[in-house]
Coordinates of C-alpha atoms and ligand atoms in Angstrom, one line a residue:
P1 CA -23.2 19.1 65.4
N2 CA -24.6 15.5 63.7
I3 CA -22.5 13.1 65.0
N4 CA -24.3 9.8 62.9
A5 CA -23.5 11.4 59.9
T6 CA -20.5 10.4 59.7
L7 CA -21.0 7.3 60.8
P8 CA -21.5 4.1 57.9
T9 CA -24.6 3.3 57.1
T10 CA -26.7 0.4 56.4
T11 CA -25.8 -0.2 52.8
E12 CA -21.9 1.1 52.8
L13 CA -21.6 -0.9 55.4
A14 CA -22.4 -4.1 53.3
S15 CA -21.2 -2.9 50.3
L16 CA -17.5 -3.7 52.5
I17 CA -18.1 -7.5 52.8
Q18 CA -19.0 -7.9 49.3
P19 CA -16.7 -10.6 47.9
E20 CA -13.9 -8.7 45.6
P21 CA -14.6 -8.9 41.8
E22 CA -13.6 -11.6 39.6
P23 CA -10.6 -11.4 38.3
P24 CA -10.0 -10.6 34.8
R25 CA -10.2 -14.4 32.7
R26 CA -6.5 -14.8 31.3
A27 CA -5.0 -17.7 28.8
N28 CA -2.5 -19.4 28.8
A29 CA -0.1 -17.4 27.2
T30 CA 2.8 -15.9 25.9
F31 CA 4.9 -13.6 23.1
V32 CA 7.3 -15.2 21.1
F33 CA 10.3 -13.0 19.8
L34 CA 12.7 -14.5 17.4
C35 CA 15.5 -12.0 16.8
K36 CA 19.4 -10.5 16.3
N37 CA 21.1 -8.6 18.5
D38 CA 21.8 -6.1 15.9
E39 CA 18.2 -5.5 15.6
L40 CA 18.4 -3.9 18.7
G41 CA 16.5 -1.2 17.7
K42 CA 13.5 -2.6 15.6
V43 CA 12.9 -4.9 18.8
L44 CA 13.0 -1.8 21.1
T45 CA 9.8 -0.1 18.9
S46 CA 8.2 -3.5 18.6
I47 CA 7.5 -4.0 22.1
Q48 CA 7.1 -0.8 22.9
Q49 CA 3.9 -0.5 21.0
M50 CA 2.8 -4.0 21.4
E51 CA 3.2 -3.0 25.9
D52 CA 1.6 0.6 25.0
R53 CA -1.3 -0.3 23.2
F54 CA -2.6 -4.1 25.4
N55 CA 0.4 -5.8 26.9
K56 CA 1.0 -2.9 29.8
K57 CA -2.7 -3.9 30.7
Y58 CA -2.9 -8.0 30.6
Q59 CA 0.8 -8.3 31.7
Y60 CA 1.5 -10.8 29.5
P61 CA 5.5 -12.6 29.2
W62 CA 7.7 -11.7 26.4
V63 CA 9.9 -15.3 25.1
L64 CA 12.9 -13.8 23.4
L65 CA 14.9 -16.9 21.0
N66 CA 18.1 -16.1 19.1
D67 CA 20.1 -18.6 17.4
K68 CA 23.0 -16.7 19.1
P69 CA 22.7 -15.9 22.5
F70 CA 22.2 -12.1 23.6
T71 CA 23.8 -9.7 24.9
K72 CA 24.3 -7.9 28.3
Q73 CA 23.4 -4.9 26.2
F74 CA 21.0 -6.3 24.9
K75 CA 18.7 -7.6 27.4
K76 CA 19.5 -4.6 29.2
R77 CA 18.0 -2.3 27.3
V78 CA 15.2 -4.7 26.0
R79 CA 14.3 -5.0 29.8
A80 CA 13.1 -1.7 30.7
M81 CA 10.7 -1.7 28.1
T82 CA 7.8 -3.6 29.8
D83 CA 7.5 -4.8 32.9
A84 CA 6.3 -8.3 31.8
P85 CA 7.8 -11.5 33.3
I86 CA 10.5 -11.2 30.2
E87 CA 12.7 -14.6 29.0
F88 CA 15.9 -14.7 27.1
G89 CA 16.4 -18.0 25.4
V90 CA 18.7 -19.8 23.1
I91 CA 18.1 -21.9 20.0
K92 CA 19.6 -25.9 19.8
R93 CA 21.9 -26.1 16.8
E94 CA 19.6 -28.9 15.5
H95 CA 16.9 -27.0 15.8
W96 CA 18.6 -24.0 13.4
I97 CA 21.1 -25.4 11.4
Q98 CA 21.0 -26.8 8.0
P99 CA 20.6 -30.7 8.6
D100 CA 23.4 -33.2 7.7
W101 CA 21.6 -35.2 4.9
I102 CA 20.7 -32.6 3.0
D103 CA 22.6 -32.6 -0.9
E104 CA 24.2 -29.4 -0.3
D105 CA 25.0 -29.7 -4.1
R106 CA 21.6 -29.4 -4.2
A107 CA 20.7 -26.8 -2.1
L108 CA 23.5 -24.7 -3.6
K109 CA 21.6 -25.5 -7.0
G110 CA 18.8 -24.5 -5.1
R111 CA 19.6 -21.1 -3.9
I112 CA 21.7 -20.2 -7.0
R113 CA 17.7 -20.4 -9.3
L114 CA 15.4 -19.0 -7.4
L115 CA 18.3 -16.1 -6.9
S116 CA 18.8 -15.9 -10.8
Q117 CA 15.4 -15.9 -10.7
G118 CA 15.9 -12.2 -8.5
I119 CA 13.3 -14.2 -5.9
I120 CA 14.1 -12.4 -1.8
Y121 CA 16.6 -14.4 0.5
A122 CA 17.2 -16.7 -2.8
A123 CA 20.9 -17.5 -1.4
S124 CA 20.3 -17.3 1.6
I125 CA 21.3 -20.1 4.2
P126 CA 20.0 -17.8 7.9
Y127 CA 16.5 -17.6 5.8
R128 CA 16.1 -21.1 5.4
N129 CA 16.7 -22.2 8.8
M130 CA 14.2 -18.9 9.7
C131 CA 12.0 -20.3 7.9
R132 CA 12.6 -24.5 9.6
F133 CA 13.1 -23.3 12.3
N134 CA 9.7 -21.1 12.5
S135 CA 7.6 -23.9 10.9
G136 CA 8.7 -26.9 13.0
F137 CA 10.4 -26.8 16.5
F138 CA 9.8 -22.4 18.1
F139 CA 6.6 -24.5 20.2
H140 CA 9.2 -27.5 21.6
H141 CA 11.8 -24.5 22.9
E142 CA 11.7 -25.3 26.9
L143 CA 11.2 -21.6 27.4
L144 CA 7.8 -22.0 25.2
Q145 CA 6.9 -26.3 27.4
P146 CA 3.9 -24.4 29.4
Y147 CA 2.3 -21.9 27.7
R148 CA -0.9 -22.9 24.7
Y149 CA -1.3 -20.2 23.1
Y150 CA 1.1 -17.7 21.8
W151 CA 1.9 -14.2 20.2
R152 CA 4.9 -13.6 16.9
V153 CA 6.2 -10.0 17.6
E154 CA 9.3 -9.0 14.6
P155 CA 11.0 -6.6 14.5
G156 CA 9.9 -2.2 13.2
V157 CA 6.5 -3.9 13.5
K158 CA 3.3 -1.4 14.0
F159 CA 0.8 -1.9 16.1
F160 CA -1.5 1.1 15.4
C161 CA -4.3 0.1 17.5
D162 CA -5.8 0.1 21.2
I163 CA -6.5 -3.6 21.7
D164 CA -9.2 -3.0 24.7
Y165 CA -9.8 -6.8 24.9
D166 CA -7.1 -9.9 24.9
P167 CA -6.5 -11.8 22.0
F168 CA -5.9 -15.2 23.9
V169 CA -8.4 -15.1 26.2
Y170 CA -11.0 -15.0 22.4
M171 CA -8.8 -17.8 20.8
E172 CA -9.7 -19.7 23.9
E173 CA -13.0 -19.0 24.2
H174 CA -14.1 -19.3 20.5
D175 CA -11.9 -22.1 20.3
K176 CA -9.9 -20.8 17.3
V177 CA -6.5 -22.1 16.6
Y178 CA -4.8 -19.4 14.2
G179 CA -5.3 -15.9 14.1
F180 CA -4.2 -13.7 11.0
T181 CA -4.2 -9.9 10.1
L182 CA -2.7 -10.0 6.6
S183 CA -3.0 -12.1 4.0
L184 CA -1.5 -12.5 0.4
H185 CA 0.3 -14.1 -2.4
E186 CA 3.6 -16.6 -1.7
W187 CA 6.5 -15.9 -4.2
E188 CA 5.9 -19.6 -6.4
P189 CA 9.5 -20.5 -6.8
T190 CA 9.8 -20.5 -3.1
I191 CA 7.2 -23.1 -3.0
R192 CA 8.1 -24.9 -6.4
T193 CA 7.3 -28.2 -5.0
L194 CA 5.2 -28.2 -1.9
W195 CA 1.5 -28.3 -2.9
D196 CA 2.6 -31.7 -4.5
A197 CA 4.0 -32.3 -0.9
V198 CA 1.3 -31.5 0.5
K199 CA -1.4 -33.6 -1.8
E200 CA 1.0 -36.5 -1.2
F201 CA 0.9 -36.0 2.2
T202 CA -3.5 -35.8 2.7
S203 CA -4.1 -39.1 0.4
A204 CA -1.9 -41.0 3.0
N205 CA -3.5 -39.4 5.9
P206 CA -7.2 -38.6 4.9
Q207 CA -8.1 -38.1 8.5
Y208 CA -5.8 -35.7 9.4
L209 CA -8.3 -33.5 7.1
S210 CA -10.7 -31.7 8.9
A211 CA -14.0 -32.4 7.5
N212 CA -14.8 -28.2 7.8
N213 CA -11.6 -27.2 6.2
S214 CA -11.2 -24.2 4.5
M215 CA -9.5 -26.3 1.2
E216 CA -10.8 -23.2 -0.8
Y217 CA -9.3 -20.7 0.4
L218 CA -5.5 -22.4 -0.9
S219 CA -7.3 -23.9 -4.2
D220 CA -8.9 -22.3 -6.8
D221 CA -9.2 -25.7 -8.9
G222 CA -10.5 -28.3 -5.7
G223 CA -6.9 -28.8 -4.8
N224 CA -5.0 -29.4 -7.7
T225 CA -3.2 -27.0 -7.9
Y226 CA -1.9 -24.0 -5.4
N227 CA -3.1 -20.5 -5.9
L228 CA -0.3 -19.8 -3.3
C229 CA -2.7 -17.3 -0.6
H230 CA -1.2 -17.7 3.0
F231 CA -1.8 -15.8 6.5
W232 CA 1.5 -13.4 7.3
S233 CA 3.4 -15.2 9.8
N234 CA 5.6 -12.7 11.0
F235 CA 2.0 -11.6 12.9
E236 CA 0.7 -14.4 14.1
I237 CA -1.6 -15.6 17.8
A238 CA -2.0 -19.1 16.9
D239 CA -2.2 -22.1 19.8
M240 CA 1.4 -24.0 19.8
D241 CA -1.0 -27.7 21.2
F242 CA -2.2 -26.9 17.3
W243 CA 1.5 -27.6 16.6
R244 CA 2.1 -30.3 18.1
G245 CA -1.1 -32.3 18.1
E246 CA -0.5 -35.8 15.7
A247 CA -1.3 -33.8 12.0
Y248 CA 1.0 -31.2 12.1
Q249 CA 4.0 -32.6 13.3
R250 CA 3.6 -35.4 10.8
F251 CA 2.8 -33.3 8.6
F252 CA 6.2 -30.8 9.3
D253 CA 8.3 -34.2 9.6
F254 CA 6.8 -35.9 5.7
L255 CA 8.0 -31.5 4.7
E256 CA 11.4 -31.7 6.8
S257 CA 12.0 -34.7 4.9
K258 CA 11.1 -33.9 1.5
G259 CA 14.2 -30.7 2.3
G260 CA 12.3 -28.3 0.3
F261 CA 13.3 -25.8 3.2
Y262 CA 16.9 -26.4 1.6
Y263 CA 16.5 -27.6 -2.0
E264 CA 14.0 -24.9 -2.2
R265 CA 13.2 -22.2 0.6
W266 CA 9.8 -23.2 1.5
G267 CA 8.3 -20.3 3.6
D268 CA 6.6 -20.6 8.2
A269 CA 3.7 -18.5 6.4
P270 CA 2.4 -20.9 3.8
V271 CA 3.1 -24.3 5.6
H272 CA 1.5 -23.2 9.3
S273 CA -1.1 -22.0 6.7
I274 CA -1.8 -25.2 4.6
A275 CA -1.8 -27.3 8.2
A276 CA -4.2 -24.7 9.3
A277 CA -5.8 -24.1 6.6
L278 CA -6.5 -28.0 6.0
F279 CA -6.7 -30.1 9.6
A280 CA -7.9 -27.1 12.1
R281 CA -11.9 -26.2 11.1
K282 CA -12.4 -23.1 8.7
D283 CA -14.5 -21.6 11.6
Q284 CA -11.0 -21.8 13.7
V285 CA -8.5 -19.3 11.6
H286 CA -9.2 -15.8 12.7
F287 CA -9.0 -12.1 10.3
F288 CA -7.8 -10.2 13.5
R289 CA -9.6 -7.1 11.3
D290 CA -9.8 -5.0 14.4
I291 CA -6.4 -4.8 14.9
G292 CA -3.8 -2.9 12.8
Y293 CA -0.8 -3.9 12.3
R294 CA 2.2 -3.2 9.5
H295 CA 5.3 -5.2 8.8
E296 CA 7.0 -3.8 5.9
P297 CA 5.7 -3.5 3.1
F298 CA 2.1 -4.5 3.9
Q299 CA -0.6 -3.4 7.0
H300 CA -4.0 -4.0 7.8
C301 CA -5.4 -0.8 8.8
P302 CA -9.6 -1.4 10.0
S303 CA -12.6 1.0 9.3
G304 CA -15.2 1.6 10.7
D305 CA -16.0 1.0 14.5
D306 CA -12.7 -0.6 15.4
W307 CA -10.6 2.5 13.8
V308 CA -12.8 4.6 15.7
K309 CA -13.0 1.7 19.5
G310 CA -8.9 1.1 18.7
R311 CA -7.8 5.1 17.9
C312 CA -6.2 3.6 15.6
A313 CA -3.3 6.2 14.6
C314 CA -3.1 4.1 10.1
D315 CA -5.0 5.5 7.8
P316 CA -8.5 3.2 7.2
R317 CA -8.0 4.1 3.5
D318 CA -4.5 3.1 3.6
S319 CA -5.0 -1.1 4.5
F320 CA -4.0 -3.9 2.1
D321 CA -6.8 -6.3 2.5
Y322 CA -9.1 -6.0 -1.0
T323 CA -6.3 -4.5 -2.8
G324 CA -4.4 -6.7 -5.6
A325 CA -2.3 -9.1 -3.9
S326 CA -4.7 -9.6 -0.1
C327 CA -6.0 -13.2 -0.6
I328 CA -9.1 -11.9 2.2
R329 CA -11.4 -11.7 -1.0
N330 CA -10.6 -15.9 -0.9
Y331 CA -11.0 -16.1 2.7
E332 CA -15.0 -14.5 2.8
R333 CA -15.6 -15.8 -0.5
M334 CA -15.2 -18.8 1.4
F335 CA -17.7 -18.4 4.4
K336 CA -19.9 -16.6 1.5
H337 CA -20.3 -19.9 -0.2
A338 CA -21.1 -22.1 3.9
G339 CA -23.8 -19.6 4.2
V340 CA -22.2 -17.3 7.2
S341 CA -20.0 -14.3 7.7
A342 CA -16.2 -14.7 7.9
T343 CA -15.0 -15.2 11.8
Ligands
GDP401 P1 10.9 -11.0 6.6 O1 10.2 -9.9 7.2 O2 10.7 -12.2 6.0 O3 11.5 -10.1 5.8 O4 12.0 -12.0 7.1 P2 12.9 -11.1 8.4 O5 14.3 -10.2 9.0 O6 12.0 -10.6 9.4 O7 13.0 -13.0 9.9 C1 12.1 -12.8 9.6 C2 12.0 -12.5 11.6 O8 13.2 -13.8 12.5 C3 12.4 -11.4 12.2 O9 12.2 -11.6 13.4 C4 13.8 -12.0 12.2 O10 14.6 -10.7 13.4 C5 14.3 -13.9 12.5 N1 15.4 -13.8 11.9 C6 15.7 -14.3 10.8 N2 17.1 -14.6 10.8 C7 17.4 -13.9 12.5 C8 18.7 -15.4 12.5 O11 19.5 -15.5 11.8 N3 18.7 -15.3 14.0 C9 17.9 -14.9 14.7 N4 18.2 -15.1 16.1 N5 16.6 -14.2 14.0 C10 16.7 -14.3 12.8
MN402 MN1 10.0 -9.7 9.5

């Protein structure tokens, strides 16, 4: 036998001393999951799908937050869903509880009014705490201080498709601040005076308005009235440094001073959406049309190549985007007028 045949060739030897390929770029990012102990089952299915469709390859950390301590059982079962780092945090009182200066008589009247109008969560104080926390405080939580980008996840949501790229890196490389999958109209009675507050803030602080903002998405009359369009914030991939920045901080403080989180029921979805639309450029707000997602009772199912690439477990004909209640048309109209396609 020819002994040389078993020796490595020069090219084989050369390949041994080649530098390792660069590791894929990562972003400074985490999942953020606000939830309650009694939501365990739905917390597990959300995390399992995110891990299966995306994070098993990327290993981004999870941060779970709660206004009460998570139980041992809860933590044990959630930990079993992922190999990624996971932390459990408690929210401090000041970030959660209705502030003392809120006039409780007025707040009570507000709750009764919404109840009489048949509005969902009309009389719930915890729901209002949650909306205010998500609007103004989650990104100040100590467990989130190390991170810039986050992906918000809720109990019982569905992720339909494989995500074979890193949306956080996408955000960073394309200078995006806010990413969404569903866009719809808010219940008007919950935000009756929000737009007045927004107008008051922006006329006193015009320096915060982006020159290339998305007012056209929010208003059909040049900013006079709000058309109720917002990005559905149960799904968000966004930049916490935007929320931590001066424009948003002053905006939130102003809204907080109006008391509308308690006198009405201002949602974090319209609050985030209005800020992203006004204080960022329109090309910094991104529609993740390739990410299949459901939060009851609506879903976004990708179509065409996105559906094939993602092996999406949803019917592309069952997608909220172009139904009557959707605001995606407003979002796309804005880019058509600007002469570019939606980002
Ligand atoms: P919806 O999506 O608007 O119907 O409201 P959800 O009930 O899904 O609440 C939104 C998010 O806040 C979910 O992640 C919930 O788990 C969380 N959440 C709502 N209320 C509370 C609460 O009182 N305590 C905690 N820890 N989480 C809450
Ligand atoms: Mn929800």
